[in-house]
Amino acid sequence: DILHSLESFANNPRYGKVLREHDETLDWIWHSRKDKTKESCPGFVEWLKNDKGIFWISGKPGAGKSTLMKYIHENITTMKLLTRRKEKPPVLVSFFFHDLGTPSEKTFSGLLHALLHQLLEQCPNLLPDILPRFQRLRRKLPCRSDAAGLWSETELQGAFLDIQQSDYDVKFLFLVDGLDECGENQSDMIRFLKKLSTRKTGSHPQFKVLCSGRPEIGIEFNTGDISSLAVQDYTSPDITKFARDSFNEACKTLLPVNPQPSENVGSW
């Protein structure tokens, strides 16, 4: 069936390898511009609530982009802010690129396979919308024993556009990390994400795309009305807290719990 034809690409091992945030860090992402007491307001809260399609998170190597993306993915605040009254619950799907991983972890095709599988698994009501395309592919390649080989990049993109034109009125959040680690067809991928996130009038699905990568990839996003932030502009307090906590923890392991009198002799 359709899900079976996609499932060999469904795993995304990179996600599990991304480090989680240090305690009490990254909460600046939830600062709203309405809160005058907050100095750093990146605009992410406003983007979750509005109808704009793409939010671009850039950052230098090691700035913490993937950790921030994982934090957003796992924090319940994301879905709370995304949900509007009287709307269907939004659907979150994600993909983390990995340039040192398997081919499916670093290609545009791998991204499309994984996102489509997650989307259909969570929203089986959408299966009829791409069933005609799947049946046509089956007729075209009736002897294909490898079901995963049915889907080309073109057909996968077509399946998403079929869903975009459907009457299933729901909001999708696509979270895509590490665009610069996609080893091929980066320009095609960005064009597709921009096209998918273009708001359609009427009762159709809305696709919002949160993506991250190194600054040079963002050049292709710098057209139109796209919200963005640079991670390193906000993480200075987080780095300070991490360094202080790490130092304090190290001191606990170096100093004895019940130190004896030193008789005026230094211990170092």
Coordinates of C-alpha atoms in Angstrom, one line a residue:
D1 CA 0.0 0.0 0.0
I2 CA 1.0 3.7 0.0
L3 CA 2.5 3.8 3.4
H4 CA 4.5 0.7 2.8
S5 CA 5.9 2.2 -0.4
L6 CA 7.3 5.1 1.7
E7 CA 8.3 3.4 5.0
S8 CA 11.8 2.4 4.1
F9 CA 12.7 6.1 4.1
A10 CA 10.6 7.0 7.1
N11 CA 13.3 6.7 9.8
N12 CA 15.4 9.8 10.6
P13 CA 18.3 8.7 12.9
R14 CA 19.8 12.1 13.0
Y15 CA 17.0 13.4 15.2
G16 CA 17.9 11.1 18.1
K17 CA 21.6 12.1 18.0
V18 CA 20.9 15.9 18.3
L19 CA 21.7 17.1 21.9
R20 CA 18.9 18.5 23.9
E21 CA 19.1 22.0 25.3
H22 CA 20.8 22.8 28.6
D23 CA 18.5 23.5 31.5
E24 CA 16.6 26.8 31.4
T25 CA 18.0 27.8 28.0
L26 CA 16.5 28.7 24.6
D27 CA 13.3 30.0 26.2
W28 CA 14.0 33.3 24.4
I29 CA 12.3 31.7 21.3
W30 CA 9.0 32.2 23.1
H31 CA 9.5 35.9 23.8
S32 CA 6.7 37.9 22.2
R33 CA 7.0 41.4 20.9
K34 CA 3.9 42.3 22.9
D35 CA 5.9 41.6 26.1
K36 CA 7.8 44.9 26.7
T37 CA 9.8 43.3 29.6
K38 CA 11.7 41.1 27.1
E39 CA 14.7 42.5 25.3
S40 CA 15.1 39.7 22.8
C41 CA 12.0 39.0 20.7
P42 CA 12.8 37.0 17.6
G43 CA 9.3 37.0 16.1
F44 CA 8.8 33.3 16.2
V45 CA 5.7 33.4 18.4
E46 CA 4.1 35.9 16.0
W47 CA 5.0 33.7 13.0
L48 CA 3.3 30.6 14.6
K49 CA 0.2 32.6 15.0
N50 CA 0.0 34.3 11.6
D51 CA -0.5 33.0 8.0
K52 CA 3.1 33.5 6.8
G53 CA 4.6 30.4 5.2
I54 CA 8.3 30.1 6.0
F55 CA 10.5 30.9 9.0
W56 CA 14.2 30.7 8.4
I57 CA 16.6 30.0 11.3
S58 CA 20.2 30.6 10.3
G59 CA 23.4 30.1 12.3
K60 CA 27.1 29.7 12.1
P61 CA 28.5 26.1 12.5
G62 CA 28.1 25.0 16.1
A63 CA 25.7 27.8 17.0
G64 CA 23.0 25.4 18.1
K65 CA 20.6 25.4 15.2
S66 CA 19.7 21.7 15.5
T67 CA 19.4 21.8 19.3
L68 CA 17.0 24.7 18.9
M69 CA 15.0 22.9 16.2
K70 CA 14.7 19.8 18.5
Y71 CA 13.7 22.0 21.4
I72 CA 10.9 23.6 19.3
H73 CA 9.8 20.2 18.1
E74 CA 9.5 18.7 21.6
N75 CA 8.1 21.7 23.4
I76 CA 4.3 21.7 23.8
T77 CA 4.3 25.5 23.5
T78 CA 4.8 25.1 19.7
M79 CA 1.5 23.3 19.2
K80 CA -0.4 25.6 21.6
L81 CA 0.6 28.7 19.7
L82 CA -0.1 27.1 16.4
T83 CA -3.6 26.1 17.3
R84 CA -6.5 28.4 16.7
R85 CA -9.9 28.2 18.3
K86 CA -12.4 26.0 16.3
E87 CA -9.7 24.7 14.0
K88 CA -8.6 21.1 13.7
P89 CA -5.4 20.3 15.7
P90 CA -2.3 21.1 13.7
V91 CA 0.0 18.3 12.5
L92 CA 3.8 18.5 13.0
V93 CA 6.2 16.5 10.8
S94 CA 10.0 16.8 10.8
F95 CA 13.2 15.9 9.1
F96 CA 16.8 16.4 10.2
F97 CA 19.4 16.3 7.4
H98 CA 22.7 14.6 8.1
D99 CA 25.6 15.0 5.6
L100 CA 27.4 12.0 7.1
G101 CA 24.4 9.7 7.2
T102 CA 22.8 7.4 4.7
P103 CA 21.7 8.6 1.3
S104 CA 18.1 9.0 2.5
E105 CA 19.4 11.4 5.3
K106 CA 21.1 13.8 2.9
T107 CA 18.9 14.0 -0.2
F108 CA 15.9 15.9 -1.3
S109 CA 14.2 12.6 -2.1
G110 CA 14.8 11.3 1.4
L111 CA 13.2 14.5 2.8
L112 CA 10.1 14.1 0.6
H113 CA 9.7 10.3 1.4
A114 CA 10.0 10.9 5.2
L115 CA 7.7 13.9 5.4
L116 CA 5.0 12.3 3.2
H117 CA 5.1 9.1 5.2
Q118 CA 4.7 11.0 8.5
L119 CA 2.0 13.2 7.1
L120 CA -0.1 10.3 5.8
E121 CA 0.5 8.2 8.9
Q122 CA -0.9 11.0 11.0
C123 CA -3.7 12.0 8.6
P124 CA -5.0 8.8 6.9
N125 CA -7.9 10.8 5.6
L126 CA -5.5 12.2 3.0
L127 CA -4.7 8.8 1.5
P128 CA -7.5 9.0 -1.1
D129 CA -6.1 12.2 -2.4
I130 CA -2.9 10.6 -3.6
L131 CA -4.4 7.1 -4.3
P132 CA -4.9 7.8 -8.1
R133 CA -1.2 8.8 -8.4
F134 CA -0.1 5.7 -6.5
Q135 CA -2.2 3.4 -8.6
R136 CA -0.9 5.0 -11.8
L137 CA 2.7 4.4 -10.6
R138 CA 1.8 0.8 -9.8
R139 CA 0.4 0.2 -13.3
K140 CA 3.5 1.9 -14.8
L141 CA 5.9 -0.4 -12.9
P142 CA 3.8 -3.6 -12.2
C143 CA 6.8 -5.8 -11.8
R144 CA 8.7 -3.6 -9.4
S145 CA 9.4 -5.7 -6.3
D146 CA 10.9 -2.8 -4.4
A147 CA 7.9 -0.6 -3.5
A148 CA 10.2 2.2 -2.3
G149 CA 11.5 2.6 -5.8
L150 CA 8.1 3.7 -7.1
W151 CA 8.5 7.3 -6.0
S152 CA 10.6 9.8 -8.0
E153 CA 11.2 13.3 -6.7
T154 CA 8.8 14.6 -9.3
E155 CA 6.0 12.2 -8.2
L156 CA 6.6 12.9 -4.5
Q157 CA 6.3 16.6 -5.1
G158 CA 3.2 16.0 -7.1
A159 CA 1.7 14.0 -4.1
F160 CA 2.3 17.0 -1.8
L161 CA 0.6 19.3 -4.3
D162 CA -2.3 16.9 -4.6
I163 CA -2.7 17.2 -0.8
Q164 CA -2.3 21.0 -1.0
Q165 CA -5.3 21.1 -3.4
S166 CA -7.5 18.8 -1.2
D167 CA -10.4 19.9 0.9
Y168 CA -8.8 18.7 4.1
D169 CA -8.7 22.0 6.0
V170 CA -5.8 21.5 8.5
K171 CA -2.6 23.2 9.3
F172 CA 0.7 21.4 8.8
L173 CA 4.0 22.5 10.3
F174 CA 7.1 21.1 8.5
L175 CA 10.2 21.3 10.6
V176 CA 13.3 20.8 8.4
D177 CA 16.8 21.0 10.0
G178 CA 20.1 21.4 8.2
L179 CA 19.2 22.4 4.7
D180 CA 22.9 23.0 4.0
E181 CA 23.5 19.3 4.6
C182 CA 21.4 18.2 1.7
G183 CA 23.9 16.9 -0.7
E184 CA 22.0 17.6 -4.0
N185 CA 19.2 19.6 -5.5
Q186 CA 19.2 22.3 -2.8
S187 CA 17.7 24.9 -5.1
D188 CA 14.9 22.5 -6.1
M189 CA 14.2 21.8 -2.5
I190 CA 14.0 25.4 -1.5
R191 CA 11.8 26.3 -4.5
F192 CA 9.5 23.4 -3.5
L193 CA 9.3 24.5 0.1
K194 CA 8.4 28.0 -0.9
K195 CA 5.8 26.8 -3.3
L196 CA 4.2 24.4 -0.8
S197 CA 4.0 27.1 1.9
T198 CA 2.2 29.6 -0.4
R199 CA -1.2 30.1 1.1
K200 CA -4.2 28.9 -0.9
T201 CA -7.6 30.6 -0.7
G202 CA -10.5 28.5 0.5
S203 CA -10.7 25.4 2.6
H204 CA -7.4 23.8 1.8
P205 CA -4.5 22.6 4.0
Q206 CA -2.0 25.3 5.1
F207 CA 1.6 24.4 5.1
K208 CA 4.0 26.3 7.4
V209 CA 7.7 25.5 7.0
L210 CA 10.3 26.1 9.8
C211 CA 13.7 25.4 8.4
S212 CA 17.3 25.9 9.5
G213 CA 20.8 26.0 8.0
R214 CA 24.0 27.9 7.6
P215 CA 23.7 31.5 6.5
E216 CA 24.8 31.0 2.9
I217 CA 21.7 28.7 2.2
G218 CA 19.4 31.5 3.4
I219 CA 20.4 33.6 0.3
E220 CA 17.8 31.7 -1.7
F221 CA 15.1 32.6 0.9
N222 CA 15.7 36.3 0.8
T223 CA 12.8 37.0 -1.5
G224 CA 9.3 37.9 -0.4
D225 CA 8.0 38.2 3.1
I226 CA 10.0 35.6 5.0
S227 CA 10.6 35.7 8.8
S228 CA 14.0 34.8 10.1
L229 CA 16.5 34.9 12.9
A230 CA 20.2 34.2 13.5
V231 CA 20.8 31.9 16.4
Q232 CA 24.0 33.5 17.5
D233 CA 22.2 36.8 18.1
Y234 CA 20.2 35.3 21.0
T235 CA 22.4 32.7 22.7
S236 CA 24.9 34.7 24.6
P237 CA 23.0 34.3 27.9
D238 CA 22.6 30.6 27.2
I239 CA 26.3 30.1 26.7
T240 CA 27.0 32.0 29.9
K241 CA 24.6 29.9 31.9
F242 CA 26.0 26.7 30.4
A243 CA 29.6 27.7 31.2
R244 CA 28.7 28.7 34.8
D245 CA 26.7 25.5 35.4
S246 CA 29.5 23.3 33.9
F247 CA 32.1 25.1 36.1
N248 CA 30.0 24.7 39.2
E249 CA 29.4 21.0 38.5
A250 CA 33.1 20.4 37.9
C251 CA 33.9 22.1 41.2
K252 CA 31.7 19.7 43.0
T253 CA 33.7 16.7 41.7
L254 CA 37.0 18.3 42.7
L255 CA 36.2 19.5 46.2
P256 CA 35.7 17.0 49.0
V257 CA 32.3 16.9 50.6
N258 CA 33.6 17.3 54.2
P259 CA 37.0 19.0 53.8
Q260 CA 39.5 18.6 56.7
P261 CA 41.4 21.5 58.2
S262 CA 44.4 22.3 56.0
E263 CA 46.6 23.6 58.8
N264 CA 47.3 26.6 56.6
V265 CA 48.6 24.4 53.8
G266 CA 47.1 25.1 50.4
S267 CA 45.5 22.2 48.5
W268 CA 46.9 23.3 45.1

